[in-house]
Coordinates of C-alpha atoms and ligand atoms in Angstrom, one line a residue:
Chain A
M152 CA -9.3 21.8 -3.2
S153 CA -11.7 24.6 -3.8
V154 CA -15.1 23.8 -2.4
K155 CA -16.3 27.1 -3.6
Q156 CA -15.5 26.5 -7.2
A157 CA -16.9 23.0 -7.1
M158 CA -20.3 24.2 -5.6
L159 CA -20.5 26.9 -8.3
A160 CA -19.7 24.4 -11.1
L161 CA -22.5 22.1 -9.9
L162 CA -25.0 24.9 -9.7
E163 CA -24.2 25.7 -13.4
Q164 CA -26.0 22.4 -14.1
E165 CA -29.2 23.3 -12.3
P166 CA -30.5 24.9 -9.1
M167 CA -29.8 22.6 -6.1
Y168 CA -30.2 22.6 -2.3
G169 CA -27.3 22.2 0.2
Y170 CA -27.4 18.5 0.9
Q171 CA -28.0 17.7 -2.8
L172 CA -24.8 19.6 -3.6
R173 CA -22.8 17.4 -1.3
T174 CA -24.4 14.2 -2.8
E175 CA -23.7 15.4 -6.4
F176 CA -20.1 16.2 -5.5
E177 CA -19.5 12.8 -4.0
S178 CA -21.1 10.9 -6.9
R179 CA -18.4 12.4 -9.1
T180 CA -15.4 12.1 -6.7
G181 CA -16.3 9.1 -4.5
A182 CA -15.3 9.4 -0.9
T183 CA -11.9 10.8 -1.9
W184 CA -12.5 14.3 -0.6
P185 CA -15.4 13.9 1.8
L186 CA -17.4 17.1 2.3
N187 CA -19.3 17.7 5.5
V188 CA -22.7 19.3 5.2
G189 CA -21.6 22.2 7.5
Q190 CA -18.8 23.0 5.1
V191 CA -21.4 23.1 2.3
Y192 CA -23.7 25.5 4.2
T193 CA -20.9 27.8 5.2
T194 CA -19.7 28.0 1.6
L195 CA -23.2 28.7 0.4
T196 CA -23.5 31.6 2.9
R197 CA -20.3 33.1 1.6
L198 CA -21.2 32.7 -2.0
E199 CA -24.5 34.5 -1.4
R200 CA -22.7 37.3 0.4
D201 CA -20.3 37.7 -2.5
G202 CA -23.2 37.9 -5.0
L203 CA -22.3 34.7 -6.8
I204 CA -25.5 32.8 -6.0
E205 CA -29.1 33.7 -5.0
P206 CA -32.1 31.8 -3.6
A207 CA -34.1 29.9 -6.3
G208 CA -37.2 29.1 -4.2
E209 CA -38.2 25.8 -2.7
D210 CA -38.6 22.5 -4.4
D211 CA -41.7 20.3 -3.9
E212 CA -40.3 18.9 -0.7
G213 CA -39.6 22.3 0.8
H214 CA -35.8 22.3 0.3
E215 CA -34.4 25.7 -0.2
R216 CA -32.5 25.8 -3.5
W217 CA -29.8 28.0 -4.9
Q218 CA -29.0 29.3 -8.4
L219 CA -26.0 31.1 -10.0
T220 CA -26.1 34.9 -10.5
A221 CA -24.6 36.3 -13.7
A222 CA -21.4 36.9 -11.7
G223 CA -21.5 33.3 -10.5
S224 CA -21.7 32.0 -14.1
D225 CA -18.8 34.2 -15.1
E226 CA -16.8 32.8 -12.2
V227 CA -17.5 29.2 -13.3
A228 CA -16.4 30.0 -16.9
T229 CA -13.2 31.6 -15.7
W230 CA -12.4 28.6 -13.5
F231 CA -12.8 26.1 -16.3
T232 CA -10.7 28.2 -18.8
T233 CA -7.8 28.9 -16.3
P234 CA -5.2 26.2 -15.7
V235 CA -4.7 25.2 -12.1
A236 CA -1.7 27.1 -10.8
R237 CA 1.5 25.0 -10.6
T238 CA 3.8 27.8 -9.5
Q239 CA 4.2 26.7 -5.9
P240 CA 4.6 23.0 -5.6
P241 CA 2.7 21.7 -2.6
R242 CA 5.0 20.8 0.3
D243 CA 5.8 17.1 -0.3
E244 CA 6.5 15.3 3.0
L245 CA 8.0 12.3 1.3
A246 CA 10.5 14.3 -0.9
I247 CA 11.5 16.2 2.2
K248 CA 11.9 13.1 4.3
L249 CA 14.2 11.5 1.6
A250 CA 16.2 14.6 1.2
L251 CA 16.9 14.6 4.9
A252 CA 17.4 10.8 5.1
V253 CA 20.3 10.9 2.6
T254 CA 22.0 13.7 4.6
V255 CA 21.3 12.9 8.2
P256 CA 23.8 10.4 9.5
G257 CA 22.6 6.9 10.7
V258 CA 19.4 6.8 8.6
D259 CA 19.0 3.6 6.6
V260 CA 17.8 5.2 3.3
G261 CA 17.4 1.8 1.6
T262 CA 14.8 0.8 4.2
V263 CA 13.1 4.1 4.1
I264 CA 12.6 3.7 0.3
Q265 CA 11.5 0.1 0.5
Q266 CA 9.0 0.7 3.2
Q267 CA 7.5 3.6 1.4
R268 CA 7.3 1.7 -1.8
G269 CA 5.4 -1.1 -0.1
A270 CA 3.0 1.4 1.4
S271 CA 2.5 3.3 -1.9
M272 CA 2.0 0.0 -3.7
T273 CA -0.7 -1.0 -1.2
A274 CA -2.5 2.3 -1.8
L275 CA -2.2 1.7 -5.5
Q276 CA -3.7 -1.7 -5.2
D277 CA -6.6 -0.2 -3.2
Y278 CA -7.4 2.4 -5.9
T279 CA -7.2 -0.4 -8.5
R280 CA -9.7 -2.5 -6.5
L281 CA -12.0 0.5 -6.4
K282 CA -11.6 0.8 -10.2
R283 CA -12.5 -2.9 -10.6
Q284 CA -15.6 -2.4 -8.5
A285 CA -16.5 0.8 -10.4
G286 CA -16.3 -1.1 -13.7
R287 CA -15.6 0.7 -16.9
G288 CA -17.6 3.7 -15.9
T289 CA -19.1 4.5 -19.3
D290 CA -22.8 4.1 -18.4
R291 CA -23.3 7.4 -16.6
R292 CA -21.4 10.7 -16.7
E293 CA -21.0 10.7 -13.0
E294 CA -19.4 7.2 -13.1
L295 CA -17.0 8.3 -15.8
A296 CA -16.1 11.3 -13.6
W297 CA -15.4 9.1 -10.6
G298 CA -13.4 6.7 -12.8
L299 CA -11.2 9.6 -13.9
V300 CA -10.7 10.8 -10.3
L301 CA -9.5 7.3 -9.5
D302 CA -7.2 7.3 -12.4
S303 CA -5.7 10.5 -11.2
L304 CA -5.0 8.9 -7.8
V305 CA -3.6 5.8 -9.6
F306 CA -1.2 7.8 -11.8
A307 CA 0.0 9.9 -8.8
A308 CA 0.8 6.8 -6.8
E309 CA 2.5 5.3 -9.8
A310 CA 4.6 8.4 -10.2
E311 CA 5.6 8.2 -6.6
I312 CA 6.7 4.6 -6.9
R313 CA 8.7 5.3 -10.1
W314 CA 10.4 8.2 -8.3
L315 CA 11.3 5.9 -5.4
D316 CA 12.8 3.3 -7.8
H317 CA 14.7 6.2 -9.4
C318 CA 16.0 7.3 -6.0
E319 CA 17.1 3.8 -5.1
A320 CA 18.9 3.4 -8.4
R321 CA 20.7 6.7 -8.0
L322 CA 21.7 5.9 -4.5
R323 CA 23.1 2.5 -5.5
R324 CA 25.1 4.1 -8.3
A325 CA 26.5 6.7 -5.9
V326 CA 27.6 3.9 -3.6
V327 CA 29.3 2.1 -6.5
E328 CA 31.0 5.1 -7.9
R329 CA 32.4 6.4 -4.7
P330 CA 33.4 3.3 -2.7
A331 CA 36.4 4.9 -1.0
A332 CA 34.6 8.0 0.1
A333 CA 31.3 6.4 0.8
P334 CA 29.4 8.5 3.3
S335 CA 27.9 6.8 6.2
D336 CA 24.3 6.9 4.9
A337 CA 25.3 5.3 1.6
R338 CA 27.0 2.5 3.4
N339 CA 23.8 2.0 5.3
A340 CA 21.8 1.8 2.0
D341 CA 24.3 -0.8 0.8
A342 CA 24.2 -2.8 4.1
S343 CA 20.4 -2.9 3.9
N344 CA 20.5 -4.3 0.4
E345 CA 22.9 -7.0 1.5
Q346 CA 20.7 -7.8 4.4
A347 CA 17.7 -8.1 2.2
A348 CA 19.7 -10.4 0.0
R349 CA 20.2 -12.9 2.7
Chain B
M247 CA -4.6 -25.0 -0.2
S248 CA -2.3 -26.4 -2.8
A249 CA -0.4 -24.0 -5.0
V250 CA -0.7 -24.0 -8.8
L251 CA 2.8 -22.7 -9.1
R252 CA 5.5 -23.1 -6.4
L253 CA 9.1 -22.1 -6.7
V254 CA 11.4 -23.4 -4.0
D255 CA 14.9 -21.9 -3.6
V256 CA 15.4 -21.5 -7.3
H257 CA 18.8 -20.5 -8.6
R258 CA 19.7 -19.8 -12.2
T259 CA 23.3 -19.1 -13.3
H260 CA 24.2 -18.3 -16.9
G261 CA 27.8 -19.2 -17.8
E262 CA 30.6 -20.3 -15.5
G263 CA 33.5 -19.0 -13.5
E264 CA 34.4 -15.4 -13.8
A265 CA 31.8 -14.8 -16.5
A266 CA 28.9 -16.4 -14.5
V267 CA 25.8 -14.3 -14.3
H268 CA 23.6 -15.1 -11.3
A269 CA 20.2 -14.3 -12.8
L270 CA 18.3 -15.8 -9.8
R271 CA 19.7 -16.4 -6.4
G272 CA 17.3 -18.4 -4.2
V273 CA 13.8 -17.3 -5.2
S274 CA 10.8 -18.9 -3.5
F275 CA 7.2 -18.1 -3.8
A276 CA 3.8 -19.7 -4.5
V277 CA 0.8 -18.7 -6.5
H278 CA -2.6 -20.2 -5.7
S279 CA -5.7 -20.7 -7.8
G280 CA -7.6 -17.4 -8.1
E281 CA -4.5 -15.4 -7.4
L282 CA -2.6 -12.9 -9.6
V283 CA 1.0 -12.1 -8.5
A284 CA 3.0 -9.3 -10.1
V285 CA 6.8 -9.4 -10.4
M286 CA 8.5 -6.0 -10.6
G287 CA 12.1 -4.9 -10.7
P288 CA 14.6 -3.0 -12.8
S289 CA 15.8 -4.5 -16.1
G290 CA 18.3 -7.2 -15.6
S291 CA 16.9 -8.2 -12.2
G292 CA 15.8 -11.6 -13.4
K293 CA 12.1 -11.2 -14.1
S294 CA 12.1 -12.9 -17.5
T295 CA 14.4 -15.6 -16.2
L296 CA 11.9 -16.3 -13.4
L297 CA 9.0 -16.5 -15.8
T298 CA 10.7 -18.7 -18.4
I299 CA 11.6 -21.1 -15.6
A300 CA 8.1 -21.1 -14.2
G301 CA 6.8 -21.9 -17.7
G302 CA 9.3 -24.8 -18.2
L303 CA 11.0 -22.9 -21.1
D304 CA 14.2 -22.8 -19.1
Q305 CA 15.7 -25.0 -16.4
P306 CA 16.9 -23.8 -13.0
T307 CA 20.5 -24.5 -12.0
S308 CA 19.1 -25.7 -8.7
G309 CA 15.8 -25.6 -6.8
R310 CA 12.2 -26.9 -7.4
V311 CA 9.6 -25.7 -9.8
E312 CA 6.2 -27.3 -9.2
V313 CA 3.2 -26.7 -11.5
E314 CA 0.0 -28.3 -10.0
G315 CA 2.2 -30.6 -7.9
S316 CA 4.6 -32.0 -10.5
D317 CA 8.2 -30.8 -10.4
L318 CA 9.0 -29.5 -13.9
V319 CA 12.7 -30.2 -13.3
T320 CA 12.3 -33.9 -12.9
L321 CA 9.8 -34.4 -15.8
S322 CA 11.1 -35.7 -19.1
Q323 CA 11.4 -33.3 -21.9
A324 CA 8.2 -34.7 -23.5
Q325 CA 6.2 -34.5 -20.3
R326 CA 7.4 -30.9 -19.8
A327 CA 6.4 -30.0 -23.4
R328 CA 2.9 -31.5 -22.8
M329 CA 2.6 -29.5 -19.5
R330 CA 3.4 -26.4 -21.4
R331 CA 0.7 -27.0 -24.0
T332 CA -2.0 -28.1 -21.6
S333 CA -1.5 -26.4 -18.3
I334 CA 0.6 -23.3 -18.9
G335 CA -0.4 -20.2 -20.9
Y336 CA 2.4 -17.9 -21.8
V337 CA 2.0 -14.3 -23.1
F338 CA 5.2 -12.9 -24.5
Q339 CA 6.1 -9.2 -24.7
G340 CA 6.3 -9.3 -28.5
F341 CA 3.0 -11.2 -28.9
N342 CA 4.8 -14.0 -30.9
L343 CA 1.9 -14.7 -33.2
I344 CA 2.6 -16.6 -36.4
P345 CA 2.1 -14.2 -39.3
A346 CA 1.0 -16.9 -41.8
L347 CA -1.9 -18.0 -39.6
T348 CA -5.1 -16.2 -38.9
A349 CA -6.1 -15.2 -35.4
V350 CA -8.2 -18.3 -34.8
E351 CA -5.5 -20.5 -36.2
N352 CA -2.9 -19.0 -34.0
V353 CA -5.1 -19.6 -30.9
A354 CA -6.1 -23.2 -32.0
L355 CA -2.5 -24.2 -32.7
P356 CA -1.4 -25.3 -29.2
R357 CA -4.6 -27.4 -28.9
E358 CA -4.0 -29.0 -32.3
L359 CA -0.4 -29.7 -31.4
D360 CA -1.8 -31.5 -28.4
G361 CA -3.8 -33.8 -30.5
V362 CA -7.2 -32.2 -30.1
R363 CA -9.3 -32.6 -33.2
S364 CA -9.0 -29.6 -35.5
R365 CA -12.7 -28.9 -35.4
T366 CA -12.8 -28.9 -31.6
A367 CA -9.6 -26.9 -31.4
R368 CA -11.2 -24.2 -33.7
A369 CA -14.3 -24.1 -31.5
E370 CA -12.3 -23.6 -28.4
A371 CA -10.2 -21.0 -30.1
R372 CA -13.4 -19.1 -31.1
A373 CA -14.6 -19.2 -27.5
A374 CA -11.3 -17.8 -26.3
L375 CA -11.4 -15.0 -28.9
E376 CA -15.0 -14.3 -27.8
E377 CA -13.8 -14.0 -24.2
V378 CA -11.2 -11.4 -25.1
G379 CA -13.7 -9.5 -27.2
I380 CA -12.4 -9.9 -30.8
V381 CA -14.2 -13.0 -32.2
D382 CA -15.2 -10.8 -35.2
L383 CA -11.5 -10.6 -36.1
A384 CA -11.0 -14.4 -36.0
D385 CA -10.1 -14.7 -39.7
R386 CA -7.7 -11.8 -39.9
F387 CA -4.0 -12.1 -40.1
P388 CA -1.8 -10.6 -37.3
D389 CA -0.4 -8.0 -39.7
D390 CA -3.8 -6.6 -40.3
M391 CA -4.5 -6.0 -36.6
S392 CA -3.5 -3.2 -34.2
G393 CA -1.0 -3.9 -31.4
G394 CA -3.9 -4.1 -28.9
Q395 CA -5.8 -6.6 -31.0
Q396 CA -2.7 -8.8 -31.5
Q397 CA -2.1 -8.8 -27.8
R398 CA -5.7 -10.0 -27.3
V399 CA -5.1 -12.9 -29.7
A400 CA -1.9 -13.7 -27.7
I401 CA -3.9 -13.7 -24.5
A402 CA -6.7 -15.9 -26.1
R403 CA -3.9 -18.3 -27.1
A404 CA -2.6 -18.3 -23.5
V405 CA -6.0 -19.1 -22.0
V406 CA -7.5 -21.5 -24.5
G407 CA -8.5 -24.9 -23.2
E408 CA -8.9 -24.0 -19.6
R409 CA -5.2 -23.5 -18.7
R410 CA -4.6 -23.2 -15.0
L411 CA -1.4 -21.1 -15.0
I412 CA -1.1 -17.9 -17.0
L413 CA 2.4 -16.3 -17.3
A414 CA 2.7 -12.9 -18.9
D415 CA 5.9 -11.1 -19.5
E416 CA 5.3 -7.3 -19.9
P417 CA 2.1 -8.0 -21.8
T418 CA 1.3 -4.3 -22.0
G419 CA 4.7 -3.4 -23.4
A420 CA 3.9 -1.2 -26.4
L421 CA 0.3 -0.5 -25.8
D422 CA -1.3 2.8 -24.9
S423 CA -2.6 3.1 -21.3
E424 CA -6.2 2.3 -22.0
T425 CA -5.5 -0.7 -24.1
G426 CA -3.0 -1.8 -21.5
E427 CA -5.7 -1.6 -18.9
E428 CA -8.1 -3.7 -21.0
I429 CA -5.4 -6.5 -21.1
L430 CA -5.0 -6.3 -17.4
R431 CA -8.8 -6.7 -16.9
L432 CA -8.7 -9.8 -19.1
I433 CA -5.9 -11.4 -17.2
R434 CA -7.5 -10.4 -13.9
A435 CA -10.8 -12.0 -15.0
R436 CA -9.1 -15.3 -15.8
C437 CA -7.6 -15.4 -12.4
D438 CA -10.9 -14.5 -10.8
A439 CA -12.4 -17.4 -12.7
G440 CA -9.8 -19.7 -11.0
A441 CA -6.5 -19.6 -12.9
A442 CA -3.3 -18.7 -11.2
G443 CA -1.4 -15.8 -12.8
V444 CA 2.1 -14.3 -12.8
L445 CA 2.5 -10.9 -14.4
V446 CA 5.9 -9.4 -15.0
T447 CA 5.8 -5.7 -15.4
H448 CA 7.8 -2.6 -14.6
E449 CA 4.7 -0.4 -14.4
A450 CA 3.4 -0.1 -10.8
R451 CA 0.0 0.9 -12.3
H452 CA -0.3 -2.5 -13.9
A453 CA 1.2 -4.4 -11.0
A454 CA -1.6 -3.0 -8.8
W455 CA -4.1 -5.3 -10.5
A456 CA -2.4 -8.2 -8.7
D457 CA -3.2 -9.5 -5.3
R458 CA 0.5 -9.4 -4.4
V459 CA 3.6 -7.8 -5.7
V460 CA 7.0 -9.4 -5.6
F461 CA 10.0 -7.0 -6.0
L462 CA 13.1 -8.5 -7.5
R463 CA 16.6 -7.0 -7.3
D464 CA 19.7 -8.8 -8.7
G465 CA 17.9 -12.1 -8.7
V466 CA 16.6 -11.8 -5.1
V467 CA 13.2 -11.1 -3.8
I468 CA 13.7 -8.0 -1.7
D469 CA 10.2 -7.0 -0.8
E470 CA 6.6 -8.2 -1.1
S471 CA 3.4 -6.3 -0.6
G472 CA -0.1 -7.4 -0.9
S473 CA -3.4 -7.9 0.7
A474 CA -2.8 -11.5 1.7
P475 CA -1.6 -12.2 5.2
V476 CA 2.2 -12.4 5.4
D477 CA 2.3 -16.0 6.3
R478 CA 0.8 -16.9 3.0
L479 CA 3.3 -15.0 0.9
L480 CA 5.8 -17.8 1.3
D481 CA 4.1 -20.9 2.3
E482 CA 7.3 -23.0 2.6
P483 CA 8.4 -23.1 6.2
A484 CA 11.6 -21.2 6.9
A485 CA 12.1 -20.1 3.3
S486 CA 14.8 -17.7 2.3
R487 CA 13.7 -14.6 4.2
Ligands
ADP40 N1 20.9 -16.6 -21.9 C1 21.6 -15.8 -21.1 N2 22.9 -15.8 -21.1 C2 23.6 -15.0 -20.2 N3 23.1 -14.2 -19.4 C3 21.7 -14.0 -19.4 C4 20.9 -14.8 -20.3 N4 19.6 -14.5 -20.0 C5 19.6 -13.6 -19.1 N5 20.9 -13.3 -18.7 C6 21.3 -12.3 -17.7 O1 20.5 -12.6 -16.5 C7 20.1 -11.4 -15.8 C8 18.6 -11.4 -15.7 O2 18.0 -11.2 -17.0 P1 16.5 -11.1 -17.2 O3 15.8 -12.3 -16.5 O4 16.2 -11.0 -18.7 O5 16.1 -9.8 -16.5 P2 14.8 -8.9 -16.7 O6 13.7 -9.6 -17.4 O7 14.4 -8.5 -15.2 O8 15.2 -7.6 -17.4 C9 20.7 -10.3 -16.7 O9 21.9 -9.9 -16.1 C10 20.9 -10.9 -18.0 O10 21.9 -10.2 -18.7
MG41 MG1 12.6 -9.1 -19.2

C-alpha cells in the first residue's frame, strides 16, 4: 500500500497537518491498515523534498499544515487515472503451501484445506460483523469509503474460500480417477475425508 | 437453553438397495433462539434435504427432528401441517409466490389457512411487508415486481405471525450482490429479534452473516466454524463427531 499516494490524495481535498492526515486516512479505511504517526511525518518530509507538497502555514491551534504543489496535484491525477499494476502477483503463502502440500509426501491435504477454510470463514464472519456495525454506510462519504474497503476484504476472503472448495473438489476427483496409481498424498486426502465421515 | 431446532442423528435415504442415495448420514445440530446458522456444501451434499426435513416437508429415514421441543417425526400429519403454518417460515430459492395473488395476499395466506380472520391476517401481512421495506407494493402482483422485491415478499411470508424458526434455501439465488445483502440483513434482523434461522447457501459471503457455519459433504457434517464455543455447536452429549 502506498502511503505516499494516499497522503497526496488526502491533501487534494484541503491542506492538513500530520496527525489529521492519519485520522482522515483511518476514517476511510478503518483500522485495516493502521498508520503510525512517525510513518506519516517521514512521508511528509520526503514529499516536501521531492517538491510535491509545501508548507501551508499554521491553523488556529498552531498545527503546521501542508498543501499540494502543482507537481503534487499532477501526481494525484496520474495515480487515479492509472490502474494498479497486476503484472507481478503478490506472493501468496496459501497457494504456495497447497502446491507443496500436494507434492510433499505425508501431508494430509484434506486437513490443510479444511483448517484453512475454517480460518478464512472466521475472518469473513469478522468482516461481516464489522459491516453490520458500520450499517449501510450511506450517511457520510467516509462511512461509504470504509464500507467499500470492508467489502473488498469480504470479497477477497470469499474468493479464497471458493478456491479452497475448488481445490478440494479437484483433489477428490483426482483420487477417484486414479485409484490404482493413487499417490500417497491423495490417499491421505481420502483417508481424512473418511475419518471426518465417522 | 433449549433449542428451537434440534436434529439428532438424522438419516435420509432415497430409494432402496443398489439405487439407494444416502442424502443425509447421521446429521446432528441445534439452533437456538437468536441464532443464525449457515449450511454450506457442494451441490448434492444434502443441504436442501436437510432443510426440508427441518421444516417438516420431508421425513427422515431415522433420527429425531425437534422444533420447539416437539418431535416432528412423531406428530400426526395434521399436527405437522399446523406446525409448518404457525412456527416455521420457509423461504424457497424460487420465491414460490402465487402469481394470481397480490403481495399482501401471498403473505396473508398462511395465516388465513390457519384460521386467522381475514382482516387480522391482512393487517399482519402489511406489518410484515413494512418490515421488509415494501409495504408500498402490497397490492402488486408478483409478475410486476423485480426478483429482489419478490424475494422480500417471500421473506415477509416466512416471518409473518411471529414465527420462531426461519428456514431459507439459497434465498439470494438469482439476486445481484447488493440485493442479496439486503435479504441477508433482513434474515439477520429477524434472528437478532429472537427467531432461530437456518440459511442454506453456497456463497461464503452470505454464510458469513451467520453465527455458525456448518459444512456438509455427502450427507455428513465435516466441519463447523463459528464464534460460539465449541461445546455449544452440538449440544447432544457424544454426538456423531
Ligand atoms: N427425491 C429424491 N429422490 C432421489 N434422490 C434424491 C431426491 N432428493 C434428493 N436426492 C439426492 O440426494 C442428494 C442430496 O440432494 P440435495 O439435498 O438436493 O442436495 P443439495 O441441496 O446440497 O444440492 C443428491 O444426491 C440428490 O440427487
Ligand atoms: Mg439444494
